[in-house]
Amino acid sequence: MNIQTIMVIGAGQMGSGIAQVAAAAGFQVLLHDSSPEFLNRGMLAINKQLSRNVDKGKLTPEGMSEIVSRIQSTEFVELAEQADLVIEAISENMALKVLLFHRLDSLCPAHTILATNTSSLPISEIAAVTGRPEKVIGMHFMNPVPVMPLVEVIRGLETSQEVFEVVYELSQRMGKTPVEVNDFPGFVSNRILMPMINEAIFTVYEGVASIESVDNVMKLGMNHPMGPLELADFIGLDTCLSIMEILYDGFKDSKYRPCPLLRKYVKAGRLGRKSGQGFYSYQE
């Protein structure tokens, strides 16, 4: 399989980051979003990140121009017919992903690989709505994509060895370190990370310690660069809750029960950095 053109669906923080690293690796990139506003924001984010690299001397202005020239933004998902690989990076919602993959299956040529950047949803269930389950795979990038080296490469039940090898090698070409993972709720990263964050929220909920104290214990005692509650705000409390619910539903184990305080914050619209208020305030 000769991957030349990659379509990234979803121009949010993850999608724009994936588009940037793919273009920097020399691929032609189609960045799709149904929202022109999100497309504009995504392209601005890419330009801002690349400009920082130019200012730091990590990239020449000519190099930046070359990368940006490889990215074509589009509101038309139909351009997926040009892609050798599609990487989906939309909301963490199974119903939306299933609808999208069913559509992509009808639009894309038979050789096209369909990848999902899901952080916790089952690859095999997404693949089952297509006529090419052997060509469906998980590529879970970390946030922020241009900085974080890890990609979890997740095999679905039907994913072929050839497709796995192509995606594994492609991740390396993007400058990432791929790690092979099997299809279980939360994979490795979120199966370990999210219960830690959830437990940190429980310690605040139960009055064990303050928000600042919990984060300081983990930063100063465990050498974490960010405290778990700071990290939850960065990820988005709604995303944390969604992943905990997927773990709880997938394993039917009470240790994955979302903390009531997490539910309360999400219902109140306190979602973290993106809403301006989470466990900490980000109001200017």
Tab-separated table of C-alpha atoms in Angstrom:
chain	number	residue	atom	x	y	z
A	1	MET	CA	0.000	0.000	0.000
A	2	ASN	CA	1.472	3.302	-1.111
A	3	ILE	CA	0.102	6.080	1.093
A	4	GLN	CA	0.392	9.475	-0.598
A	5	THR	CA	-2.782	11.380	0.318
A	6	ILE	CA	-4.245	11.461	3.827
A	7	MET	CA	-7.616	12.943	4.709
A	8	VAL	CA	-8.042	14.088	8.307
A	9	ILE	CA	-11.672	14.504	9.357
A	10	GLY	CA	-12.231	17.021	12.125
A	11	ALA	CA	-10.272	20.284	12.292
A	12	GLY	CA	-10.246	20.620	16.065
A	13	GLN	CA	-7.176	20.465	18.263
A	14	MET	CA	-6.453	16.807	17.501
A	15	GLY	CA	-7.331	16.882	13.802
A	16	SER	CA	-5.316	19.998	13.027
A	17	GLY	CA	-2.347	18.543	14.896
A	18	ILE	CA	-2.553	15.281	12.946
A	19	ALA	CA	-2.803	17.227	9.673
A	20	GLN	CA	0.297	19.227	10.608
A	21	VAL	CA	2.510	16.231	11.400
A	22	ALA	CA	1.280	14.374	8.294
A	23	ALA	CA	2.112	17.352	6.053
A	24	ALA	CA	5.473	17.807	7.777
A	25	ALA	CA	6.226	14.153	6.935
A	26	GLY	CA	5.673	14.904	3.239
A	27	PHE	CA	2.121	13.633	2.723
A	28	GLN	CA	-0.558	15.506	0.827
A	29	VAL	CA	-3.271	16.296	3.377
A	30	LEU	CA	-6.974	17.013	3.012
A	31	LEU	CA	-8.244	18.594	6.249
A	32	HIS	CA	-12.025	18.265	6.371
A	33	ASP	CA	-14.605	19.758	8.674
A	34	SER	CA	-18.238	20.555	8.002
A	35	SER	CA	-17.797	23.861	9.862
A	36	PRO	CA	-15.944	26.640	7.975
A	37	GLU	CA	-15.248	28.267	11.351
A	38	PHE	CA	-13.532	25.126	12.652
A	39	LEU	CA	-11.559	24.812	9.413
A	40	ASN	CA	-10.299	28.383	9.746
A	41	ARG	CA	-9.413	27.843	13.396
A	42	GLY	CA	-7.600	24.621	12.533
A	43	MET	CA	-5.492	26.255	9.824
A	44	LEU	CA	-4.709	29.197	12.127
A	45	ALA	CA	-3.576	26.755	14.824
A	46	ILE	CA	-1.287	24.990	12.349
A	47	ASN	CA	0.235	28.275	11.180
A	48	LYS	CA	0.706	29.437	14.770
A	49	GLN	CA	2.466	26.226	15.803
A	50	LEU	CA	4.734	26.255	12.739
A	51	SER	CA	5.531	29.950	13.244
A	52	ARG	CA	6.710	29.144	16.765
A	53	ASN	CA	9.057	26.544	15.319
A	54	VAL	CA	10.412	29.141	12.863
A	55	ASP	CA	10.965	31.610	15.733
A	56	LYS	CA	12.854	28.931	17.664
A	57	GLY	CA	15.046	28.112	14.663
A	58	LYS	CA	13.637	24.576	14.369
A	59	LEU	CA	12.116	25.291	10.948
A	60	THR	CA	12.929	27.672	8.090
A	61	PRO	CA	10.261	30.004	6.654
A	62	GLU	CA	10.577	28.076	3.385
A	63	GLY	CA	10.031	24.809	5.236
A	64	MET	CA	6.917	26.209	6.877
A	65	SER	CA	5.543	27.334	3.491
A	66	GLU	CA	6.123	23.845	2.069
A	67	ILE	CA	4.267	22.184	4.944
A	68	VAL	CA	1.291	24.546	4.720
A	69	SER	CA	1.144	24.143	0.926
A	70	ARG	CA	0.571	20.387	1.386
A	71	ILE	CA	-2.607	20.980	3.423
A	72	GLN	CA	-5.872	21.610	1.585
A	73	SER	CA	-8.833	22.501	3.789
A	74	THR	CA	-12.224	21.394	2.559
A	75	GLU	CA	-15.866	21.297	3.661
A	76	PHE	CA	-16.550	18.408	1.273
A	77	VAL	CA	-16.171	14.919	2.743
A	78	GLU	CA	-16.623	13.589	-0.803
A	79	LEU	CA	-12.927	14.359	-1.406
A	80	ALA	CA	-12.265	11.222	0.635
A	81	GLU	CA	-12.364	9.480	-2.748
A	82	GLN	CA	-8.842	10.894	-3.287
A	83	ALA	CA	-7.423	9.532	-0.012
A	84	ASP	CA	-5.248	6.473	0.548
A	85	LEU	CA	-5.767	6.831	4.295
A	86	VAL	CA	-8.511	8.602	6.238
A	87	ILE	CA	-7.912	9.505	9.888
A	88	GLU	CA	-11.102	10.410	11.748
A	89	ALA	CA	-10.757	12.870	14.635
A	90	ILE	CA	-14.341	13.929	15.398
A	91	SER	CA	-16.210	13.916	18.719
A	92	GLU	CA	-15.893	10.872	20.960
A	93	ASN	CA	-19.390	9.683	20.112
A	94	MET	CA	-20.011	6.183	18.784
A	95	ALA	CA	-23.195	7.083	16.889
A	96	LEU	CA	-21.428	9.885	15.001
A	97	LYS	CA	-18.384	7.736	14.237
A	98	VAL	CA	-20.505	4.846	12.962
A	99	LEU	CA	-22.419	7.174	10.611
A	100	LEU	CA	-19.162	8.666	9.327
A	101	PHE	CA	-17.423	5.328	8.737
A	102	HIS	CA	-20.464	3.976	6.909
A	103	ARG	CA	-20.321	7.041	4.634
A	104	LEU	CA	-16.559	6.812	4.140
A	105	ASP	CA	-16.881	3.155	3.178
A	106	SER	CA	-19.117	4.162	0.263
A	107	LEU	CA	-16.929	7.131	-0.788
A	108	CYS	CA	-13.402	5.716	-0.579
A	109	PRO	CA	-11.655	3.450	-3.088
A	110	ALA	CA	-11.282	-0.196	-2.076
A	111	HIS	CA	-7.613	0.229	-1.103
A	112	THR	CA	-8.236	3.106	1.350
A	113	ILE	CA	-7.446	2.461	5.016
A	114	LEU	CA	-9.914	3.943	7.513
A	115	ALA	CA	-8.389	4.926	10.862
A	116	THR	CA	-9.998	6.364	13.967
A	117	ASN	CA	-8.300	8.571	16.553
A	118	THR	CA	-10.765	7.407	19.207
A	119	SER	CA	-9.306	7.447	22.696
A	120	SER	CA	-11.489	4.673	24.113
A	121	LEU	CA	-14.246	3.369	21.790
A	122	PRO	CA	-14.048	-0.170	20.337
A	123	ILE	CA	-12.384	-0.362	16.921
A	124	SER	CA	-14.156	-3.613	16.038
A	125	GLU	CA	-17.598	-2.046	16.524
A	126	ILE	CA	-16.694	0.886	14.257
A	127	ALA	CA	-15.243	-1.496	11.654
A	128	ALA	CA	-18.396	-3.630	11.640
A	129	VAL	CA	-20.445	-0.939	9.852
A	130	THR	CA	-18.064	-1.005	6.870
A	131	GLY	CA	-17.524	-3.525	4.112
A	132	ARG	CA	-13.773	-3.436	4.800
A	133	PRO	CA	-13.260	-4.302	8.496
A	134	GLU	CA	-9.799	-5.642	7.656
A	135	LYS	CA	-8.824	-2.084	6.623
A	136	VAL	CA	-10.105	-0.349	9.786
A	137	ILE	CA	-7.637	0.443	12.580
A	138	GLY	CA	-7.123	2.739	15.545
A	139	MET	CA	-4.487	5.507	15.554
A	140	HIS	CA	-4.722	7.178	18.963
A	141	PHE	CA	-2.510	10.264	18.910
A	142	MET	CA	-1.727	12.162	22.109
A	143	ASN	CA	-2.470	15.847	22.735
A	144	PRO	CA	-0.784	18.106	21.655
A	145	VAL	CA	-0.087	16.024	18.561
A	146	PRO	CA	2.958	17.957	17.224
A	147	VAL	CA	4.716	17.556	20.590
A	148	MET	CA	3.738	14.158	22.024
A	149	PRO	CA	5.619	11.203	20.474
A	150	LEU	CA	3.185	8.357	21.200
A	151	VAL	CA	0.637	6.788	18.864
A	152	GLU	CA	-1.335	3.792	20.110
A	153	VAL	CA	-1.919	1.594	17.043
A	154	ILE	CA	-4.974	-0.512	17.846
A	155	ARG	CA	-5.947	-3.641	15.980
A	156	GLY	CA	-9.634	-4.380	15.583
A	157	LEU	CA	-10.804	-7.982	15.535
A	158	GLU	CA	-10.556	-8.101	11.719
A	159	THR	CA	-7.638	-5.697	11.097
A	160	SER	CA	-5.196	-7.317	8.663
A	161	GLN	CA	-1.509	-7.701	9.405
A	162	GLU	CA	-0.688	-5.752	6.236
A	163	VAL	CA	-2.802	-2.774	7.316
A	164	PHE	CA	-1.275	-2.863	10.796
A	165	GLU	CA	2.248	-2.824	9.351
A	166	VAL	CA	1.429	0.035	6.945
A	167	VAL	CA	-0.014	2.197	9.740
A	168	TYR	CA	2.811	1.316	12.135
A	169	GLU	CA	5.434	2.367	9.574
A	170	LEU	CA	3.441	5.464	8.604
A	171	SER	CA	3.347	6.553	12.267
A	172	GLN	CA	7.141	6.326	12.329
A	173	ARG	CA	7.347	8.423	9.145
A	174	MET	CA	5.316	11.060	10.984
A	175	GLY	CA	8.044	11.153	13.630
A	176	LYS	CA	5.981	9.238	16.182
A	177	THR	CA	6.675	6.187	18.324
A	178	PRO	CA	3.916	3.652	17.606
A	179	VAL	CA	2.939	1.110	20.254
A	180	GLU	CA	0.849	-1.952	19.381
A	181	VAL	CA	-2.324	-2.261	21.467
A	182	ASN	CA	-5.296	-4.624	21.308
A	183	ASP	CA	-8.938	-3.557	21.209
A	184	PHE	CA	-10.116	-3.167	24.819
A	185	PRO	CA	-12.012	-0.217	26.372
A	186	GLY	CA	-9.627	2.689	26.950
A	187	PHE	CA	-6.754	0.771	25.304
A	188	VAL	CA	-3.660	1.296	27.517
A	189	SER	CA	-3.364	5.064	27.916
A	190	ASN	CA	-6.852	5.902	29.116
A	191	ARG	CA	-7.431	2.649	30.964
A	192	ILE	CA	-4.588	3.713	33.281
A	193	LEU	CA	-4.791	7.520	33.115
A	194	MET	CA	-8.521	8.133	33.518
A	195	PRO	CA	-9.039	6.038	36.678
A	196	MET	CA	-6.114	7.963	38.213
A	197	ILE	CA	-7.785	11.275	37.342
A	198	ASN	CA	-11.140	9.938	38.589
A	199	GLU	CA	-9.540	8.865	41.895
A	200	ALA	CA	-7.960	12.314	42.257
A	201	ILE	CA	-11.446	13.818	41.865
A	202	PHE	CA	-12.759	11.404	44.512
A	203	THR	CA	-10.083	12.606	46.971
A	204	VAL	CA	-11.387	16.172	46.553
A	205	TYR	CA	-15.032	15.018	46.654
A	206	GLU	CA	-14.441	13.109	49.908
A	207	GLY	CA	-12.554	15.992	51.513
A	208	VAL	CA	-9.213	14.179	51.721
A	209	ALA	CA	-7.351	17.226	50.400
A	210	SER	CA	-7.847	20.428	48.411
A	211	ILE	CA	-7.536	20.629	44.622
A	212	GLU	CA	-4.130	22.311	44.895
A	213	SER	CA	-2.895	19.804	47.491
A	214	VAL	CA	-3.842	16.791	45.355
A	215	ASP	CA	-2.032	18.236	42.351
A	216	ASN	CA	1.034	19.194	44.416
A	217	VAL	CA	1.325	15.686	45.879
A	218	MET	CA	1.402	14.164	42.403
A	219	LYS	CA	3.764	16.803	40.960
A	220	LEU	CA	6.218	16.983	43.846
A	221	GLY	CA	5.945	13.413	45.105
A	222	MET	CA	5.469	11.473	41.851
A	223	ASN	CA	7.293	13.863	39.491
A	224	HIS	CA	4.258	14.342	37.250
A	225	PRO	CA	4.638	17.448	35.051
A	226	MET	CA	0.963	18.330	35.656
A	227	GLY	CA	-1.295	17.413	38.540
A	228	PRO	CA	-4.210	15.074	37.657
A	229	LEU	CA	-6.800	17.827	38.171
A	230	GLU	CA	-4.835	20.292	36.033
A	231	LEU	CA	-4.590	17.567	33.415
A	232	ALA	CA	-8.338	16.873	33.614
A	233	ASP	CA	-8.995	20.572	32.913
A	234	PHE	CA	-6.587	20.427	29.969
A	235	ILE	CA	-8.231	17.312	28.490
A	236	GLY	CA	-11.774	18.545	29.172
A	237	LEU	CA	-13.942	17.262	32.022
A	238	ASP	CA	-16.653	16.201	29.564
A	239	THR	CA	-14.096	14.053	27.743
A	240	CYS	CA	-12.888	12.553	31.035
A	241	LEU	CA	-16.463	11.710	32.011
A	242	SER	CA	-17.196	10.185	28.606
A	243	ILE	CA	-14.136	7.931	28.801
A	244	MET	CA	-14.925	6.856	32.374
A	245	GLU	CA	-18.454	5.944	31.265
A	246	ILE	CA	-17.049	3.896	28.384
A	247	LEU	CA	-14.720	2.062	30.802
A	248	TYR	CA	-17.543	1.517	33.310
A	249	ASP	CA	-19.891	0.230	30.626
A	250	GLY	CA	-17.224	-1.860	28.891
A	251	PHE	CA	-15.870	-3.662	31.962
A	252	LYS	CA	-18.957	-3.551	34.240
A	253	ASP	CA	-16.528	-3.029	37.134
A	254	SER	CA	-17.303	-0.554	39.946
A	255	LYS	CA	-13.694	0.647	40.052
A	256	TYR	CA	-14.450	2.608	36.872
A	257	ARG	CA	-17.520	4.394	38.337
A	258	PRO	CA	-17.266	8.127	37.473
A	259	CYS	CA	-17.024	10.366	40.526
A	260	PRO	CA	-20.282	12.260	41.245
A	261	LEU	CA	-18.283	15.499	41.458
A	262	LEU	CA	-17.073	14.982	37.887
A	263	ARG	CA	-20.675	14.539	36.715
A	264	LYS	CA	-21.725	17.639	38.685
A	265	TYR	CA	-19.049	19.824	37.088
A	266	VAL	CA	-19.898	18.645	33.582
A	267	LYS	CA	-23.626	19.249	34.098
A	268	ALA	CA	-22.804	22.752	35.358
A	269	GLY	CA	-20.769	23.482	32.217
A	270	ARG	CA	-17.459	23.544	34.086
A	271	LEU	CA	-15.507	21.665	31.438
A	272	GLY	CA	-11.968	22.928	32.104
A	273	ARG	CA	-9.783	25.200	30.008
A	274	LYS	CA	-12.110	25.241	27.003
A	275	SER	CA	-15.017	26.660	29.046
A	276	GLY	CA	-12.865	28.932	31.201
A	277	GLN	CA	-13.679	27.064	34.419
A	278	GLY	CA	-13.032	23.554	35.686
A	279	PHE	CA	-11.187	22.635	38.849
A	280	TYR	CA	-9.285	25.867	38.225
A	281	SER	CA	-10.413	29.192	36.770
A	282	TYR	CA	-9.057	30.266	33.371
A	283	GLN	CA	-10.966	33.530	33.126
A	284	GLU	CA	-8.829	36.431	31.961
